[in-house]
Structure formats: structure tokens, C-alpha cells
XYZ file of C-alpha atoms in Angstrom:
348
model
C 0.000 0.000 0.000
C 1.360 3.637 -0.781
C 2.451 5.995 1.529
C 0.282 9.234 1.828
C 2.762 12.116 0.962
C 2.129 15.802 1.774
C 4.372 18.950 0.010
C 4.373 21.553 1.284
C 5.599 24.707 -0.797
C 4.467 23.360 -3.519
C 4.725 26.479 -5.856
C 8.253 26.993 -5.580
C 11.615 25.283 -7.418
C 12.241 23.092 -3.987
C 8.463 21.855 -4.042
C 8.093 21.659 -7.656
C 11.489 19.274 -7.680
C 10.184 16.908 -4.985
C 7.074 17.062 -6.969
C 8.584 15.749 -10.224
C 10.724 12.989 -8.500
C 8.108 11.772 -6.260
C 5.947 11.298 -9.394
C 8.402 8.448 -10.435
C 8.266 7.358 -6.736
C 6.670 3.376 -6.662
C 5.755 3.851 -2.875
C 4.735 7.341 -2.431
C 1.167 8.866 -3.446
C 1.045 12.841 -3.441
C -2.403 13.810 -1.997
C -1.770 17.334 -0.834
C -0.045 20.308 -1.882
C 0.381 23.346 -0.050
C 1.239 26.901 -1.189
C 0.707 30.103 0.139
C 0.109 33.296 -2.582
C -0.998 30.634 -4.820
C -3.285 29.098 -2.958
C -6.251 27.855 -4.244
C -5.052 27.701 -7.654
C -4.563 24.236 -9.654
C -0.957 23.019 -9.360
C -1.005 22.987 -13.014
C -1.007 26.438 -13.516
C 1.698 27.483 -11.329
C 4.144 23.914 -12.281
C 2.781 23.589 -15.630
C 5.386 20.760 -16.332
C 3.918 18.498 -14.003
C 1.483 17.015 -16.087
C 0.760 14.003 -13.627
C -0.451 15.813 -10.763
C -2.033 19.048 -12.569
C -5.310 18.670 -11.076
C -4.410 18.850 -7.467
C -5.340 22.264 -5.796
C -3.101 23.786 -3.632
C -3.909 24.278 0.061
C -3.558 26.623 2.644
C 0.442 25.399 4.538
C -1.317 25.074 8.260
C -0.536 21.851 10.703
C -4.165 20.909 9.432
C -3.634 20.318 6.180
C -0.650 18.502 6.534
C -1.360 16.410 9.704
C -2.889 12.891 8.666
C -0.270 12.078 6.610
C 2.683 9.287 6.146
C 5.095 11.349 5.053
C 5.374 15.431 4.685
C 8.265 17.358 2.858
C 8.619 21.242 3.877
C 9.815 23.206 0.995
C 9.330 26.792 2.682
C 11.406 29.833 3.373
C 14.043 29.763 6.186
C 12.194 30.382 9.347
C 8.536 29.387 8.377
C 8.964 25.410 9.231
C 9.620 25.861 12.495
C 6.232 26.868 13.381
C 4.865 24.502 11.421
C 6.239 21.396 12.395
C 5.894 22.378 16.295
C 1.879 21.665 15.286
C 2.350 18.123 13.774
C 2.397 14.883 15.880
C 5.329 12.459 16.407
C 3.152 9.563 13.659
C 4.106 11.474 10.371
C 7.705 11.530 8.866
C 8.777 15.298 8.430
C 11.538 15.968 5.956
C 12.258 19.359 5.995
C 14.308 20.659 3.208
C 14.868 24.164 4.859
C 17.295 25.617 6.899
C 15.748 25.427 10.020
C 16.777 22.141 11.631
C 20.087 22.061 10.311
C 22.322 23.628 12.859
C 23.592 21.953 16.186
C 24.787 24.873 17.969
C 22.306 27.487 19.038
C 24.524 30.403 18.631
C 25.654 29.376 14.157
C 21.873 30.057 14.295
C 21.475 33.072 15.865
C 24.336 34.902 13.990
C 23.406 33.281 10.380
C 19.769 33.275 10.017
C 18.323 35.157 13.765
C 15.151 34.543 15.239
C 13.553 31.684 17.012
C 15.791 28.643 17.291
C 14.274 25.773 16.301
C 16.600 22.570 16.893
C 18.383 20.336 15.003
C 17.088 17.200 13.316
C 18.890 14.294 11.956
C 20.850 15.601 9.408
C 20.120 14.179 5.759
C 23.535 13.362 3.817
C 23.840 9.458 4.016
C 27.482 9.610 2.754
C 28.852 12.056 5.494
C 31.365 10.023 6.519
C 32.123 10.167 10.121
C 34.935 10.657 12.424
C 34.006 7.125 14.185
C 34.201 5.050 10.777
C 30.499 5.164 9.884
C 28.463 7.070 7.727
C 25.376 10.011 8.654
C 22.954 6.845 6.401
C 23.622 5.068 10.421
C 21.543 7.841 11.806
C 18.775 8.046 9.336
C 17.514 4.614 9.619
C 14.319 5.028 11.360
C 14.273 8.589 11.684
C 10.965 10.586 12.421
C 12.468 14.235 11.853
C 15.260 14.862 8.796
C 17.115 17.812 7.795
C 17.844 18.255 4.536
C 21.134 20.038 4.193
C 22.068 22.887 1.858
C 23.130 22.631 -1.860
C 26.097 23.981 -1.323
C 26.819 22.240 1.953
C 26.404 19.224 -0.169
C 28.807 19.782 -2.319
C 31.625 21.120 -0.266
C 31.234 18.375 2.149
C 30.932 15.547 0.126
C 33.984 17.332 -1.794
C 36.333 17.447 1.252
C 35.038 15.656 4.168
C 36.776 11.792 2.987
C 40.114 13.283 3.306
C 39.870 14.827 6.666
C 38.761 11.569 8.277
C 41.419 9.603 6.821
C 43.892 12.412 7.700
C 45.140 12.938 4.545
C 43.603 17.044 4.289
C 44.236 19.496 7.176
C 40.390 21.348 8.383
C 42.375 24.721 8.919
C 43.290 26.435 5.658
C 40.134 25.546 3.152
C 39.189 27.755 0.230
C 35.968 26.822 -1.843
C 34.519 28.920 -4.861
C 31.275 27.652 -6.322
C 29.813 28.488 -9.552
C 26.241 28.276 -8.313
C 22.752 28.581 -10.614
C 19.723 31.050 -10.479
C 17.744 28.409 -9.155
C 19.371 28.366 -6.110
C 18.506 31.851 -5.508
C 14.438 30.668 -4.812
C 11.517 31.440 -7.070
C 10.533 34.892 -5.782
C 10.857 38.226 -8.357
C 13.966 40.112 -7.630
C 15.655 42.553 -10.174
C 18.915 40.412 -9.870
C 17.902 37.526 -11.053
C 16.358 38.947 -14.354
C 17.436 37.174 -17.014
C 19.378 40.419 -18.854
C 21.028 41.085 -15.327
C 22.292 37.252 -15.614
C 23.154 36.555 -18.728
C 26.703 36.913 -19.816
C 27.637 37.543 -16.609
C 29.606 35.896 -13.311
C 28.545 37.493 -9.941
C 30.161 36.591 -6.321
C 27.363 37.621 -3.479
C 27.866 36.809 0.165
C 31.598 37.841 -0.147
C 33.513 37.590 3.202
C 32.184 34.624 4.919
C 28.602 35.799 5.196
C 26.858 32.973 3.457
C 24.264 31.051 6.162
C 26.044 27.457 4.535
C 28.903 28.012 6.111
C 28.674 26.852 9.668
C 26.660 23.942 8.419
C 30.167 23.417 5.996
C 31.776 23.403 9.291
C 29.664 21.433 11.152
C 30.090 18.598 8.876
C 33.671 18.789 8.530
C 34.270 18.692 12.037
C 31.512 15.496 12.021
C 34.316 14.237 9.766
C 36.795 14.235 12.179
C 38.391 17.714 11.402
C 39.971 20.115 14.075
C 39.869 23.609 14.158
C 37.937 24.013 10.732
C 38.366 27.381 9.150
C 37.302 28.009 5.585
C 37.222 31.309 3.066
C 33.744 30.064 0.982
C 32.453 32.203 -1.872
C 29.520 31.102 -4.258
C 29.624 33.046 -7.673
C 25.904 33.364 -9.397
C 26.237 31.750 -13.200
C 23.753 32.351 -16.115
C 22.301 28.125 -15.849
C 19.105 27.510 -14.448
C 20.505 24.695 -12.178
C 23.844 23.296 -10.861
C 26.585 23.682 -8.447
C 30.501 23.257 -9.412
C 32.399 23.365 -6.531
C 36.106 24.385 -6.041
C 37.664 23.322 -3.027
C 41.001 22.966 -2.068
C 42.625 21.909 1.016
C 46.312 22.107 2.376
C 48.099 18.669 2.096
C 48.739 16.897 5.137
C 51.874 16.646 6.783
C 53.950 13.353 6.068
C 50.950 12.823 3.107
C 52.582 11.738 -0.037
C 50.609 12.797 -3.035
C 49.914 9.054 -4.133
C 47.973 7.962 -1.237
C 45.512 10.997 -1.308
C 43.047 9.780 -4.007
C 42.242 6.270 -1.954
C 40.559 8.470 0.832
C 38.281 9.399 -1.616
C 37.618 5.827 -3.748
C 37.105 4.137 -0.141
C 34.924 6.558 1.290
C 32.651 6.541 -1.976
C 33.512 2.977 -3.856
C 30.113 1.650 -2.786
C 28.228 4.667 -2.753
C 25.248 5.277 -5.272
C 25.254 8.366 -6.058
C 28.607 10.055 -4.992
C 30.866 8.947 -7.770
C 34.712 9.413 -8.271
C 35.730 10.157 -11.602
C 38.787 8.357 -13.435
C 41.798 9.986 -12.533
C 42.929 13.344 -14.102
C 39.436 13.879 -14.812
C 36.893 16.535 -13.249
C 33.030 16.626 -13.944
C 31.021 18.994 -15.713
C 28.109 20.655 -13.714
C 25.476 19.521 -16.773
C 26.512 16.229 -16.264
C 24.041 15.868 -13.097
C 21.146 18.027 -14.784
C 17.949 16.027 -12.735
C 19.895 13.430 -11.394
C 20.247 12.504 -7.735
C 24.138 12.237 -8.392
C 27.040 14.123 -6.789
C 30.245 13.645 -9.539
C 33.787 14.352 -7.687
C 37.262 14.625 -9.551
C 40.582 14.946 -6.693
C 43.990 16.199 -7.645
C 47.289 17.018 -6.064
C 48.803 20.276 -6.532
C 51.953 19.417 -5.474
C 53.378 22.767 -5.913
C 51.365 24.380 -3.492
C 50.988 21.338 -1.446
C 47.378 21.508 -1.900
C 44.856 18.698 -2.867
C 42.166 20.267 -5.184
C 38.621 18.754 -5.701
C 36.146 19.637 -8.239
C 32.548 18.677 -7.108
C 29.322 18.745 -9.547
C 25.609 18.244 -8.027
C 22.146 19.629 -9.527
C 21.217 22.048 -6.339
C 17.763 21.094 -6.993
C 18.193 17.221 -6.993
C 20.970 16.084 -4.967
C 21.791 18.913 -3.323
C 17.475 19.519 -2.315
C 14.698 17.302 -3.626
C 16.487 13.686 -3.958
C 18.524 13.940 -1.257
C 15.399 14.533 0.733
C 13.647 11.017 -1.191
C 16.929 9.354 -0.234
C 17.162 10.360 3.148
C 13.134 9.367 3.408
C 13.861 5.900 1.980
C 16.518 4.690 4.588
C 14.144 6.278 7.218
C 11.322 3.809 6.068
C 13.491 1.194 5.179
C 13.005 0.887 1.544
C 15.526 0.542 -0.663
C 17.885 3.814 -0.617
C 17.753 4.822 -4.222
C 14.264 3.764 -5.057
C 12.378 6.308 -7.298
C 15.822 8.884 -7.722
C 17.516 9.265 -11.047
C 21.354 8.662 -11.591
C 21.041 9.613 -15.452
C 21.493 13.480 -16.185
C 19.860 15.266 -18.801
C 21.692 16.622 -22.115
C 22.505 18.733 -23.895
């Protein structure tokens, strides 16, 4: 028998994602969809791609609509899930694909996002890998209340966080510039994001360590074993719809030899399903994980600067939002991890 499935934010890029994928889902039945401007209206006209599920009307997001139940995603703004999910009962799932469950420490929250605190959930990356020799997927299975972390978290993370557990990285010195798309950005109308501000054009925006992913970055590094984690990340606005590619580079361990850094990475990921390690000397494209639930991950030695450099390519919608979410639900219900997700991109 399906599972009942609940979306809220519905009308936006997140919900509209989790939408698409959870069309292809075997075990999962969408009955409601929330919204909140477009309220009311069919689902059709405001995600006109998602032919399957056109005729649903969008609801009112209240504890109401969504109690009842198996499973509810949150797609909604930083600091509106909170008060939501304080109104739902412990018999639901609640994946919440915000930001506001994400953070351990009270005080990342209060000088990155402000206002109410709302505490941390299990956090949803299944290939974190952890200081202890297991991976974040331990934590999930039978989880009631997920977090789903940030795009760029994502990548940076799953970019860096196999060499600081095997020791082969130091935490103290890391540098990552991401070319990030529009999408990222949300749905709502802002004169920045107009397509003839964008096109043909690169732009860097929460310059100087400002950007809300980066205690989460540093949360999960130091999950991963690393000490005294500082990092200079700067995400860089492209003209694509979709997509993360991730620069990250790390100072070379002491006593490392440049030959034994790539098997951090090919043990920490050799059996994963969607993190994959390209062929050596190779680094991924970002279209190459256009709607698919993959994460694509080429590692080099600069041996010059002593630095190991890794080049990291998710779709911030899919992997780094929407499937990661599906995945994360999966091993918390015990079906089978990548059931319903996509590991094929799209092209051209």
C-alpha cells in the first residue's frame, strides 16, 4: 500500500522538484499540496510541467492540512517550518528541506539566520562520513524528523570531508569557490535575477564569509573528524538555471605523499550510489548531473602548493534539495535507498 505524501511549498523550485521525483516514486502517493500566494489555484497552472499531478489544488500550509499524513516534505522559506512542524504529531515523517533544523549549535543560528531557534534534526547526507568510521545513512535509519542540508553544503562536504577523516587534508586552511545557478537563488521576483542582469555575466554575493552554509560546511567537517575548521567560501551566481561546481582545495597533510591521497576518496565513496569518483585526471562537468540525484567528484594534487584540489558537480535542486530529501526518506522507512531517484542526467 502507498504511503500518503504531503508537500508543502508546492509552488516553488524546492516543491516543484520533490514534486517531479516523487511522481516516479513506486511507494509514495502525493495527496496534498500546499502553497501560500498561490493558494487555491490548480498546481497545473503554477508547475505547468507536471502534467501528472495538474489537477491537485493547492492548500492553505497550516498543521491541518498537513497532519494525517505518512510522510510530509517542507519546501518553505528559512524560518517558516519551524512553526509549522511544532503543530504536527510524532506519527508522520517530516523531511524538511529548509534551513531550520540544520544547525547543532544554538549560537551558528542566531548569527546566520536570527530569530527563534528551532533545533536540530537528523541531518540528511547518508554519505557524510564520520569521524568514528560510519556514515550520517547510520543515523537516518528510522528517523521521524530529517534535515535536509544545503546545496552547497552538499557539495563542499561531500567534496572534502573523505580526506579529513582519513587524515590525509588538514580542516584549517580551506578555500571553496562555487559556480552556483539562479535556481538556487528561490523562485521569488527580484531585479537580480532577471534574465538580462544574468546573462553573460559571473557574480560573487555573500563575499567575506557571510553565506548562512557556512557553519553547516563546518559542522560537517568537524563530524568528519576535522579540528579547528576554518574556511574562506564564496559562491559566484552563473547564467544556468541549475547546478553547483564546486572548487575546493585543502592544504596537504603533513607526512601525506601525493599518491595515497586519491584512496581516501575511492574508499569513502567505492560503494556509494550516487557520490561517484571520476577516473583519474578527470573533473566533472556541472550539466553532467542536470535532474539526477548524483554528486560527480574529480581529486587532484597540486603538489606545488601542497594543496589537494577537488572539483565537485551536483544539480542544487536534486541532490543537493529534492532527492537527497527522497533518499534520506527511503533509509528512514526502510526501503531501498535509491528507489524512485535518477542517476542519469539530462543533455545537452
Amino acid at each position: 500500500m502507498s504511503l500518503t505524501v504531503a508537500v508543502a511549498g508546492a509552488s516553488g523550485y524546492a516543491g516543484g522538484e520533490l514534486l517531479r521525483l516523487l511522481a516516479a516514486h513506486p511507494e509514495f502517493e502525493v495527496t496534498t499540496v500546499t502553497a501560500h500566494s498561490n493558494a487555491g489555484q490548480k498546481l497545473g497552472t503554477v508547475q505547468p510541467h507536471l502534467r501528472s499531478m495538474a489537477d491537485l489544488t493547492l492548500v492553505e500550509t497550516t498543521p491541518e492540512t498537513l497532519a494525517g499524513h505518512d510522510i510530509v516534505f517542507l519546501a518553505l522559506p528559512h524560518g517558516a517550518s519551524g512553526p509549522v512542524t511544532a503543530g504536527l504529531g510524532d506519527d508522520a515523517l517530516v523531511v524538511d528541506c529548509g534551513a531550520d533544523h540544520r544547525l547543532e549549535d544554538e549560537a551558528d543560528w542566531a548569527a546566520y539566520y536570527g530569530g527563534d531557534y528551532a533545533g536540530a534534526w537528523t541531518y540528511g547526507l547518508p554519505e557524510l562520513v564520520l569521524d568514528g568510521g560510519s556514515t550520517q545513512r547510520d543515523k537516518l535509519v528510522g528517523a521521524r524528523r530529517i534535515a535536509v542540508p544545503g546545496c552547497n553544503a552538499t557539495a563542499v562536504t561531500l567534496a572534502l570531508a573523505p580526506g579529513i577523516r582519513a587524515g590525509v587534508i588538514d580542516a584549517d586552511d580551506i578555500v571553496a569557490v562555487l559556480a552556483v545557478g539562479t535556481s538556487g537563488a528561490g523562485k521569488s521576483l527580484r531585479a537580480d535575477l532577471l534574465y538580462s542582469e544574468q546573462t553573460g555575466s559571473a557574480v560573487p554575493y555573500a563575499v567575506g564569509g557571510s553565506h548562512r552554509h557556512n557553519p553547516e560546511i563546518r559542522q560537517n567537517l568537524g563530524a568528519a573528524g576535522g579540528t579547528d575548521v576554518t574556511m574562506s567560501f564564496t559562491p559566484v551566481l552563473v547564467p544556468m538555471s541549475r547546478g553547483i561546481l564546486a572548487t575546493a582545495t585543502a592544504k596537504l597533510a603533513g607526512g601525506i605523499r601525493p599518491a595515497d591521497v586519491r584512496s581516501a576518496w575511492e574508499l569513502a565513496y567505492a560503494n556509494e550510489p550516487f557520490v561517484h569518483l571520476l577516473p583519474e585526471g578527470t573533473s566533472p562537468r556541472s550539466g553532467d548531473t542536470t535532474g539526477a540525484n548524483t554528486a560527480l567528484i574529480g581529486v587532484a594534487v597540486d603538489e606545488a602548493s601542497g594543496r589537494v584540489v577537488t572539483v565537485t558537480a551536483i544539480d542544487n535542486l536534486v541532490k543537493g534539495t529534492a532527492g537527497a530529501a527522497i533518499q534520506s526518506a527511503n533509509i528512514a522507512l526502510g526501503l531501498p535507498e535509491a528507489m524512485g531517484l535518477p542517476v542519469d542526467g539530462v543533455a545537452p
